[in-house]
C-alpha positions as semicolon CSV with decimal commas, in nm:
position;residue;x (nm);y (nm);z (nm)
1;X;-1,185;1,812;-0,035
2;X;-1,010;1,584;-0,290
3;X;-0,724;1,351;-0,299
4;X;-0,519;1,259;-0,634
5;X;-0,349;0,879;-0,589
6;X;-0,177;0,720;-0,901
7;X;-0,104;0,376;-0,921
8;X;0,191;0,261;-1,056
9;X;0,117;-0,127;-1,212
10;X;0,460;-0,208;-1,338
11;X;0,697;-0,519;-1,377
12;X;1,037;-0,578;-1,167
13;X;1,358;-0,595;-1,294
14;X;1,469;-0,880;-1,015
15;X;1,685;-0,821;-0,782
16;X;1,832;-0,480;-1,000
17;X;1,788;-0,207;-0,796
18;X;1,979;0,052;-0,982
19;X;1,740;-0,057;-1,295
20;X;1,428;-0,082;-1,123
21;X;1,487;0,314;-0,974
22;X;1,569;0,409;-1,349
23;X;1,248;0,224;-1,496
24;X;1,057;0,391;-1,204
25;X;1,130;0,725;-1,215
26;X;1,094;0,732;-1,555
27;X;0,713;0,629;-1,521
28;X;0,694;0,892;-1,221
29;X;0,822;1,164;-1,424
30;X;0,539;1,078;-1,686
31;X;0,249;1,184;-1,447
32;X;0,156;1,475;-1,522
33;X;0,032;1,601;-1,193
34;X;-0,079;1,404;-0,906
35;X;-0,050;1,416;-0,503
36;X;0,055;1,040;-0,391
37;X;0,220;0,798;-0,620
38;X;0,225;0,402;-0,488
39;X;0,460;0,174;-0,613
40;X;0,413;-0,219;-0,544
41;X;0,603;-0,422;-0,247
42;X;0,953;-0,465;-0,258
43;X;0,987;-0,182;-0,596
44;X;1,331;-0,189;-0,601
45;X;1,407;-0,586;-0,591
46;X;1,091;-0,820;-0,631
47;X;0,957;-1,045;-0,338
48;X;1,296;-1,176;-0,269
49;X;1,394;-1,370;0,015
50;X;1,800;-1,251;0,003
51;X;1,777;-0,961;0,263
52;X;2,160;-1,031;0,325
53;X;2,276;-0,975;-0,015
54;X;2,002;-0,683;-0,108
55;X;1,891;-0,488;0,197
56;X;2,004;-0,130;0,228
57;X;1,972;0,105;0,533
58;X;1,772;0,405;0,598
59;X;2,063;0,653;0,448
60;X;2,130;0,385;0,160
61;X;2,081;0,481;-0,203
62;X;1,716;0,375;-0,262
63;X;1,573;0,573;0,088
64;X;1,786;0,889;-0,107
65;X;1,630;0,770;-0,441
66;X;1,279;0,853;-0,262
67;X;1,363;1,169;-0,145
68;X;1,497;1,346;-0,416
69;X;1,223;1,193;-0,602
70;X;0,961;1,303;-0,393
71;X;1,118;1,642;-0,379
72;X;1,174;1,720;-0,728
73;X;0,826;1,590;-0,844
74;X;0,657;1,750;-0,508
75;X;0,452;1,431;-0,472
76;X;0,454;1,195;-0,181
77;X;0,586;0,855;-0,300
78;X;0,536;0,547;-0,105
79;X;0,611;0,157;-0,179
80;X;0,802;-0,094;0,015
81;X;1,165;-0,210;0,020
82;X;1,423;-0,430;0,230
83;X;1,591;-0,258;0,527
84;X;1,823;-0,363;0,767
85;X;1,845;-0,227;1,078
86;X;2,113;-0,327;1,380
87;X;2,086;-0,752;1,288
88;X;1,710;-0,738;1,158
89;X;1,615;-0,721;0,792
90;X;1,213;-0,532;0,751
91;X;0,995;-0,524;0,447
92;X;0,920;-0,186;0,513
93;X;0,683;0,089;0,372
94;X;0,814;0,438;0,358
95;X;0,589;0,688;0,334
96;X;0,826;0,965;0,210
97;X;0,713;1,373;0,163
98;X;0,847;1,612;-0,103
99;X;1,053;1,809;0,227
100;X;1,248;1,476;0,299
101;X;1,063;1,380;0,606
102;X;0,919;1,016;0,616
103;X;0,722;0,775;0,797
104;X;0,770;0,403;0,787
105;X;0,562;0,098;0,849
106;X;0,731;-0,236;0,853
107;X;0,541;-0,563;0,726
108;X;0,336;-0,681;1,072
109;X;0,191;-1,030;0,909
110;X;0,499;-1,182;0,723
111;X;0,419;-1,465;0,439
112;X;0,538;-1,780;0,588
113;X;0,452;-1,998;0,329
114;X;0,755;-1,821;0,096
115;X;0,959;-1,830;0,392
116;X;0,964;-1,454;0,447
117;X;0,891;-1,529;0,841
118;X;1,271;-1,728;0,850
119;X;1,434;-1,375;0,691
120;X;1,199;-1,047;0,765
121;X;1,129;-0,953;1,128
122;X;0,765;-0,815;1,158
123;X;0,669;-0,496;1,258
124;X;0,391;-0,418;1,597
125;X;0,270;-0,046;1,444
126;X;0,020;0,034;1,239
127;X;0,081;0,359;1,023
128;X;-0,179;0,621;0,932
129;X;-0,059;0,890;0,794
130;X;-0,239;1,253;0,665
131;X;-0,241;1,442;0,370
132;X;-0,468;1,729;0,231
133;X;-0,677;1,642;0,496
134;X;-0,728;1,245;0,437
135;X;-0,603;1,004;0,674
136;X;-0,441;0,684;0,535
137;X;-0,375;0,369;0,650
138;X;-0,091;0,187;0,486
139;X;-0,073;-0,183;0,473
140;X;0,205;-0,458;0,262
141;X;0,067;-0,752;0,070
142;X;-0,040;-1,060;0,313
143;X;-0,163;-0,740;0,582
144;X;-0,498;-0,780;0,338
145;X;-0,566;-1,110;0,485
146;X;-0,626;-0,988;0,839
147;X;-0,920;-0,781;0,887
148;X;-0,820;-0,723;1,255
149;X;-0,521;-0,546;1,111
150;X;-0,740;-0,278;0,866
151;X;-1,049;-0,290;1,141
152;X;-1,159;0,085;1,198
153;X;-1,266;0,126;1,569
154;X;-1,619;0,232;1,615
155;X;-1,658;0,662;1,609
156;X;-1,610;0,801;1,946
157;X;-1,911;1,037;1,915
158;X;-2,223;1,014;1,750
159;X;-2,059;1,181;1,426
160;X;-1,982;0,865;1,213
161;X;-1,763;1,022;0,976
162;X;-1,488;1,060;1,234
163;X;-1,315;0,768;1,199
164;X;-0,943;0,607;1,235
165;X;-0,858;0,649;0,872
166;X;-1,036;0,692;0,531
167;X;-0,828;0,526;0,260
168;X;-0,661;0,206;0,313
169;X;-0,367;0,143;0,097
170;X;-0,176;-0,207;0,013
171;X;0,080;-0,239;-0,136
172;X;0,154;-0,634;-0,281
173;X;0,320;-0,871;-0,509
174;X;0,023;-1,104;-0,490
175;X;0,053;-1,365;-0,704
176;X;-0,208;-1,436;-0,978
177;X;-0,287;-1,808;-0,932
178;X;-0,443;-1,666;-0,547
179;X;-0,558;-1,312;-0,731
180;X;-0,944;-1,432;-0,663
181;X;-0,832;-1,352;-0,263
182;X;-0,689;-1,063;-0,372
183;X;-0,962;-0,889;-0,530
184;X;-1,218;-0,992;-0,328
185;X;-1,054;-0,891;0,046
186;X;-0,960;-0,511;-0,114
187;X;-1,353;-0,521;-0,159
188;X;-1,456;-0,713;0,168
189;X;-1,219;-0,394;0,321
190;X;-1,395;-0,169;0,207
191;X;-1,693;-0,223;0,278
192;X;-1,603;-0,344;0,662
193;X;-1,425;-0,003;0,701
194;X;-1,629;0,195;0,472
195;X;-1,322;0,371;0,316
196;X;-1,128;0,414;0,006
197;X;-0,885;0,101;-0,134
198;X;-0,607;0,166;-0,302
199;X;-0,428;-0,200;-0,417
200;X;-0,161;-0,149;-0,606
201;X;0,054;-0,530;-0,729
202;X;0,295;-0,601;-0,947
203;X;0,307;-0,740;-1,306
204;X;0,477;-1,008;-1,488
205;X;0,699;-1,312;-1,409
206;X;0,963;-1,278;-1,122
207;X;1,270;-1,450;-1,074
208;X;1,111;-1,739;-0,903
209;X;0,902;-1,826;-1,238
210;X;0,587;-1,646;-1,053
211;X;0,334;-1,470;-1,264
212;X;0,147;-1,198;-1,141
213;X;-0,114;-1,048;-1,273
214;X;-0,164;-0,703;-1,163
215;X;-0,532;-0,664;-1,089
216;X;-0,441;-0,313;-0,937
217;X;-0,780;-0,152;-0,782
218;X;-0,975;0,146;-0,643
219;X;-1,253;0,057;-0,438
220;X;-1,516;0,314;-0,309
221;X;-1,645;0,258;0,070
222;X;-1,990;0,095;-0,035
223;X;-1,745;-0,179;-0,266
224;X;-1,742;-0,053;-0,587
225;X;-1,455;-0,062;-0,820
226;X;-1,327;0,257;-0,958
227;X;-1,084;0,113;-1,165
228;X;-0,961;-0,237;-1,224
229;X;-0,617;-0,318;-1,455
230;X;-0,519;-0,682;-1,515
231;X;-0,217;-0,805;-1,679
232;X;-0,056;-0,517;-1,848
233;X;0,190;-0,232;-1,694
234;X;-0,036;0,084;-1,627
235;X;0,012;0,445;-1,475
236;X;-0,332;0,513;-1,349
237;X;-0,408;0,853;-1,142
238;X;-0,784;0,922;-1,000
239;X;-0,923;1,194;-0,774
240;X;-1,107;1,078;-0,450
241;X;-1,341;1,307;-0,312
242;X;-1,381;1,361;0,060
243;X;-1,795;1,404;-0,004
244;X;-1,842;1,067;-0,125
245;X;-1,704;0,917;0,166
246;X;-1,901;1,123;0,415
247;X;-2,187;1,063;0,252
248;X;-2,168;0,707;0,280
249;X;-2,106;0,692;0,637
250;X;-2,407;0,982;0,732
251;X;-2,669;0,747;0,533
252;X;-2,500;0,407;0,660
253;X;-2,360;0,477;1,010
254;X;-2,300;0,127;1,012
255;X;-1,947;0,197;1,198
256;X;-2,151;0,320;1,541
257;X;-2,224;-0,039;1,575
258;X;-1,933;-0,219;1,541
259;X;-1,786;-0,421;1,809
260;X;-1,506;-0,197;2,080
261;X;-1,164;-0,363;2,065
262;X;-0,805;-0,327;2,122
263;X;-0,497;-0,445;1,937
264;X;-0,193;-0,527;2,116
């Protein structure tokens, strides 16, 4: 069983959504076939911290973007954007399918030191969603810095390839003068969770003078990188396969031992 993810390392036209949905779908339409495309956090503005003047709702133009996206390429296409929603504004994932349905996940651990605490309201529920067979767990940016967050409870039974999820997937605009966190927690993740990483950041130089670096990643469950891209723009698509993973976790059961706990 086998999963196709591209990657979609890219810079942001700030705070343009109309352009950044043109430059996107361009680079969409150039993958030649694939199952799940990620985009970065925030794809259709930058990190910006003007929900007022730039956040849509879930029937605005970028949600319908998605969809006829999704549906005319017959991929699932998932990144984050700004949503309001009765008087809150969400960084929120949307995990949208090629019929039009969607699931959403909206930003739990919200970057205080940019301020995006004072504008976003955070979201309580995790989101793992299923495709082809794969379960995925879907996480935005600063989410990488709390294991709790991404910790896979320990398999009910003694069959330690049942577990919550199998890939985790963050999306970010992680800056590059902290990228040395970056890379290292997608690895520390999974190797924790034993599972498939998927990191997917932005490039270039926002509108607040920050440079970001990219460093887009795959990480197998036992920590090693699949692929690696820093600095440029780069449409990357690789196949995971499901027999790798449970082979990892039938010759490490590690997971059996890991500590019971709740999140509430």
């Amino acid at each position: 069983m086998s999963l196709q993810i591209s990657l979609i390392q890219t810079d942001l036209h700030w705070e343009d959504k109309a352009a950044n949905r043109a430059m996107l779908e361009q680079k969409i339409e150039s993958i030649p076939h694939t199952q799940v495309v990620v985009l970065p956090e925030m794809f259709s503005t930058g990190f910006s911290m003007q929900p007022a003047l730039l956040a849509e709702t879930m029937e605005g133009p970028t949600v319908q973007w998605m969809k006829e996206v999704a549906t005319k390429n017959k991929i699932i296409l998932t990144g984050s954007l700004i949503i309001k929603e009765a008087d809150a504004y969400y960084n929120r994932l949307i995990w949208m399918l090629p019929n039009g349905q969607y699931g959403t996940y909206d930003k739990r651990h919200l970057f205080a030191f940019a301020n995006e605490d004072a504008q976003y309201t955070p979201g309580n529920k995790r989101l793992i969603t299923s495709v082809n067979g794969w379960k995925l767990h879907m996480q935005v940016c600063y989410d990488l810095r709390f294991p709790v967050w991404a910790r896979q409870s320990p398999p009910k039974d003694e069959d330690a390839r049942e577990t919550e999820y199998d890939v985790l997937v963050n999306v970010a605009n992680w800056p590059q003068r902290r990228s040395l966190a970056w890379k290292t927690l997608l690895q520390a993740r999974a190797i924790e969770n034993q599972c498939f990483v998927v990191g997917v950041n932005r490039v270039g130089t926002d509108g607040k003078g920050i440079y970001h670096s990219g460093d887009s990643m795959v990480i197998d469950p036992l920590g090693e990188i699949l692929y690696h891209k820093t600095d440029e723009e780069d449409i990357f698509t690789i196949t995971l396969h499901k027999t790798k993973l449970d082979e990892v976790r039938t010759k490490f059961p590690f997971l059996r031992d890991a500590d019971g706990f709740g999140i509430y």
